[in-house]
Coordinates of C-alpha atoms in Angstrom, one line a residue:
Chain K
M121 CA 0.0 0.0 0.0
F122 CA 1.3 3.5 -0.9
E123 CA 0.2 6.2 1.5
N124 CA -0.4 9.9 0.9
A125 CA 0.1 9.6 -2.8
K126 CA -1.0 12.1 -5.4
V127 CA -2.4 10.0 -8.2
E128 CA -2.9 11.1 -11.8
A129 CA -6.4 10.2 -13.0
K130 CA -5.2 9.3 -16.5
A131 CA -3.3 6.2 -17.3
N132 CA 0.0 6.2 -19.3
I133 CA -0.8 4.2 -22.4
Y134 CA 1.7 2.2 -24.4
F135 CA 1.5 -0.4 -27.2
D136 CA -2.2 0.3 -27.9
G137 CA -3.1 -0.2 -24.3
K138 CA -1.5 -3.6 -23.9
V139 CA 0.9 -1.9 -21.4
T140 CA -0.5 0.8 -19.1
S141 CA 0.7 2.4 -16.0
R142 CA -0.5 4.9 -13.4
T143 CA 1.8 7.5 -11.8
L144 CA 1.9 8.0 -8.1
H145 CA 3.7 11.0 -6.7
L146 CA 4.9 10.2 -3.2
E147 CA 5.5 12.5 -0.2
N148 CA 9.2 12.2 -0.4
G149 CA 9.1 13.7 -3.9
E150 CA 9.7 10.5 -5.7
A151 CA 7.3 8.9 -8.2
V152 CA 6.4 5.3 -8.7
T153 CA 4.3 3.8 -11.5
L154 CA 1.9 0.9 -11.0
G155 CA 1.7 -0.9 -14.3
F156 CA 0.1 -3.7 -16.1
M157 CA 1.2 -5.6 -19.2
L158 CA -0.7 -8.0 -21.3
E159 CA 0.6 -10.8 -23.5
G160 CA 3.2 -9.6 -25.9
S161 CA 6.9 -8.6 -26.5
Y162 CA 8.0 -5.1 -25.6
T163 CA 11.1 -3.0 -25.4
F164 CA 11.4 -0.2 -22.9
N165 CA 13.9 2.6 -22.6
T166 CA 14.9 3.9 -19.2
Q167 CA 16.0 7.4 -18.2
K168 CA 16.5 6.9 -14.5
K169 CA 17.6 3.6 -12.9
E170 CA 14.5 1.5 -12.4
I171 CA 13.6 -1.2 -9.9
M172 CA 10.9 -3.3 -11.3
K173 CA 8.9 -5.4 -8.9
V174 CA 6.4 -8.0 -10.2
T175 CA 3.3 -7.9 -8.0
Q176 CA 1.1 -10.4 -9.9
G177 CA 1.7 -12.7 -12.8
A178 CA 5.2 -13.0 -14.4
M179 CA 7.4 -11.4 -17.0
T180 CA 10.5 -12.7 -18.8
V181 CA 13.2 -10.1 -19.2
L182 CA 16.4 -9.5 -21.1
L183 CA 18.4 -6.9 -19.3
P184 CA 21.1 -4.8 -21.0
N185 CA 24.4 -6.5 -21.4
E186 CA 23.0 -9.9 -20.5
E187 CA 22.6 -12.8 -22.9
S188 CA 20.0 -14.9 -21.3
W189 CA 16.3 -14.2 -20.6
K190 CA 15.1 -14.6 -17.0
T191 CA 11.6 -15.1 -15.7
V192 CA 10.6 -12.8 -12.9
S193 CA 7.6 -13.9 -10.8
E194 CA 5.3 -12.5 -8.2
N195 CA 7.2 -10.6 -5.4
E196 CA 10.5 -10.8 -7.3
E197 CA 12.3 -7.7 -8.7
F198 CA 15.0 -6.7 -11.1
I199 CA 17.1 -3.6 -11.6
V200 CA 17.5 -1.8 -14.9
P201 CA 20.4 0.7 -15.3
A202 CA 19.6 4.3 -16.3
N203 CA 19.7 5.3 -19.9
S204 CA 19.4 1.8 -21.2
A205 CA 16.9 -0.5 -22.8
F206 CA 15.4 -3.8 -21.7
Q207 CA 13.1 -6.3 -23.4
V208 CA 10.1 -8.0 -21.8
K209 CA 8.0 -11.0 -22.9
I210 CA 4.6 -11.6 -21.3
E211 CA 2.8 -14.9 -21.6
K212 CA -0.4 -14.0 -19.8
Y213 CA 0.0 -10.8 -17.8
A214 CA 2.2 -9.0 -15.4
D215 CA 1.2 -6.5 -12.7
Y216 CA 4.2 -4.5 -11.5
T217 CA 5.5 -1.6 -9.5
C218 CA 8.3 0.5 -11.0
Y219 CA 10.5 2.6 -8.7
Y220 CA 12.7 5.3 -10.2
V221 CA 16.0 5.8 -8.6
T222 CA 17.8 9.1 -8.8
E223 CA 21.6 8.5 -8.7
D224 CA 24.2 11.0 -7.6
Chain J
M108 CA -5.3 14.4 -9.7
F109 CA -6.3 12.6 -6.5
E110 CA -4.5 13.8 -3.4
N111 CA -3.5 12.0 -0.2
A112 CA -4.7 8.7 -1.5
K113 CA -3.8 5.3 -0.1
V114 CA -3.2 3.2 -3.2
E115 CA -3.1 -0.6 -3.3
A116 CA 0.0 -1.9 -5.1
K117 CA -1.9 -4.8 -6.7
A118 CA -4.4 -4.3 -9.6
N119 CA -7.9 -5.7 -9.6
I120 CA -7.9 -8.1 -12.6
Y121 CA -10.9 -9.1 -14.5
F122 CA -11.5 -10.9 -17.8
D123 CA -7.9 -12.2 -18.0
G124 CA -6.5 -8.8 -17.6
K125 CA -8.5 -7.1 -20.4
V126 CA -10.1 -5.1 -17.6
T127 CA -8.0 -3.9 -14.7
S128 CA -8.4 -1.3 -12.0
R129 CA -6.5 0.1 -9.1
T130 CA -8.2 1.1 -5.9
L131 CA -7.6 4.5 -4.2
H132 CA -8.7 5.1 -0.7
L133 CA -9.4 8.8 -0.2
E134 CA -9.1 10.9 2.9
N135 CA -12.9 11.2 3.2
G136 CA -13.2 7.5 3.6
E137 CA -14.5 6.9 0.1
A138 CA -12.8 4.7 -2.5
V139 CA -12.5 5.3 -6.2
T140 CA -11.0 2.9 -8.8
L141 CA -9.0 4.0 -11.8
G142 CA -9.6 1.4 -14.5
F143 CA -8.6 0.4 -18.0
M144 CA -10.6 -1.7 -20.4
L145 CA -9.3 -3.2 -23.7
E146 CA -11.3 -4.2 -26.7
G147 CA -14.2 -6.5 -25.8
S148 CA -17.7 -6.9 -24.4
Y149 CA -18.2 -7.0 -20.7
T150 CA -21.0 -7.2 -18.1
F151 CA -20.4 -5.6 -14.7
N152 CA -22.5 -5.9 -11.6
T153 CA -22.8 -3.0 -9.1
Q154 CA -23.2 -3.1 -5.4
K155 CA -23.1 0.7 -4.7
K156 CA -24.3 3.3 -7.1
E157 CA -21.5 4.1 -9.5
I158 CA -20.5 7.2 -11.4
M159 CA -18.3 6.2 -14.3
K160 CA -16.2 8.9 -15.9
V161 CA -14.3 8.1 -19.1
T162 CA -10.9 9.9 -18.9
Q163 CA -9.4 8.6 -22.2
G164 CA -10.8 6.6 -25.1
A165 CA -14.5 5.7 -25.3
M166 CA -16.9 3.0 -24.1
T167 CA -20.4 2.1 -25.4
V168 CA -22.8 1.2 -22.6
L169 CA -26.1 -0.4 -22.1
L170 CA -27.5 0.7 -18.8
P171 CA -30.1 -1.2 -16.8
N172 CA -33.7 -0.6 -17.9
E173 CA -32.6 1.1 -21.1
E174 CA -33.0 -0.2 -24.6
S175 CA -30.4 1.6 -26.5
W176 CA -26.6 1.6 -26.3
K177 CA -24.9 4.9 -25.9
T178 CA -21.3 5.9 -26.5
V179 CA -19.5 7.7 -23.7
S180 CA -16.4 9.6 -24.7
E181 CA -13.5 11.3 -22.9
N182 CA -14.6 13.6 -20.1
E183 CA -18.2 12.2 -20.2
E184 CA -19.8 10.2 -17.4
F185 CA -22.7 8.0 -16.7
I186 CA -24.5 6.7 -13.6
V187 CA -25.2 3.1 -12.8
P188 CA -27.8 2.3 -10.0
A189 CA -26.8 0.2 -7.0
N190 CA -27.4 -3.6 -7.2
S191 CA -27.7 -3.6 -11.0
A192 CA -25.8 -4.7 -14.0
F193 CA -24.6 -2.9 -17.1
Q194 CA -23.0 -3.9 -20.3
V195 CA -20.0 -2.3 -21.9
K196 CA -18.5 -2.6 -25.4
I197 CA -15.0 -1.4 -26.1
E198 CA -13.7 -0.8 -29.6
K199 CA -10.1 0.2 -28.8
Y200 CA -9.7 1.1 -25.1
A201 CA -11.2 3.1 -22.3
D202 CA -9.5 4.7 -19.3
Y203 CA -11.9 5.5 -16.6
T204 CA -12.5 6.6 -13.0
C205 CA -15.3 4.9 -11.0
Y206 CA -16.8 6.7 -8.0
Y207 CA -18.8 4.7 -5.6
V208 CA -21.7 6.5 -4.1
T209 CA -23.1 5.5 -0.7
E210 CA -26.9 6.2 -0.6
D211 CA -28.9 6.8 2.5

């Protein structure tokens, strides 16, 4: 549960709606997005470093500079470096939380 | 924008993920859901009276005790009585906010 969040009413829509997320602005000035991906293959670009936590379902990811895909299940997370790209394959669906990390 | 909301990390998932929503608990004790529907035909049952506002995209709805479908577009809303059912058809997608109204 996220407390004292400012939540944007409109979803962020990607890939014709097969990937959507909602932005929460937290009290500490940080933002997280709560997202949902349906079946498909997607490539995402990062600006900040991201911590992606799967909250329901599963996603299979290929991280930058890695050669093998790995499946990330409920309650597992992975880290994506800033200014990079990662690929995701979804078999059924994945519900996730994305934390954006500001680095010094 | 919703302020000071408690937001559940996990989405509510319906119809294999083609309809999802996220629950926000507001300071006044009420809850709203921010939802997203992809292409398809759906029937929903209400418990409380609902005010459904389309925030992006469009949905075509058949309300209880009505005979004709009507299309509801961005920034338009409709009301669904408590303890009833309504049908929705989505051509592309619909992003929506659902307000739950407690009646005396």
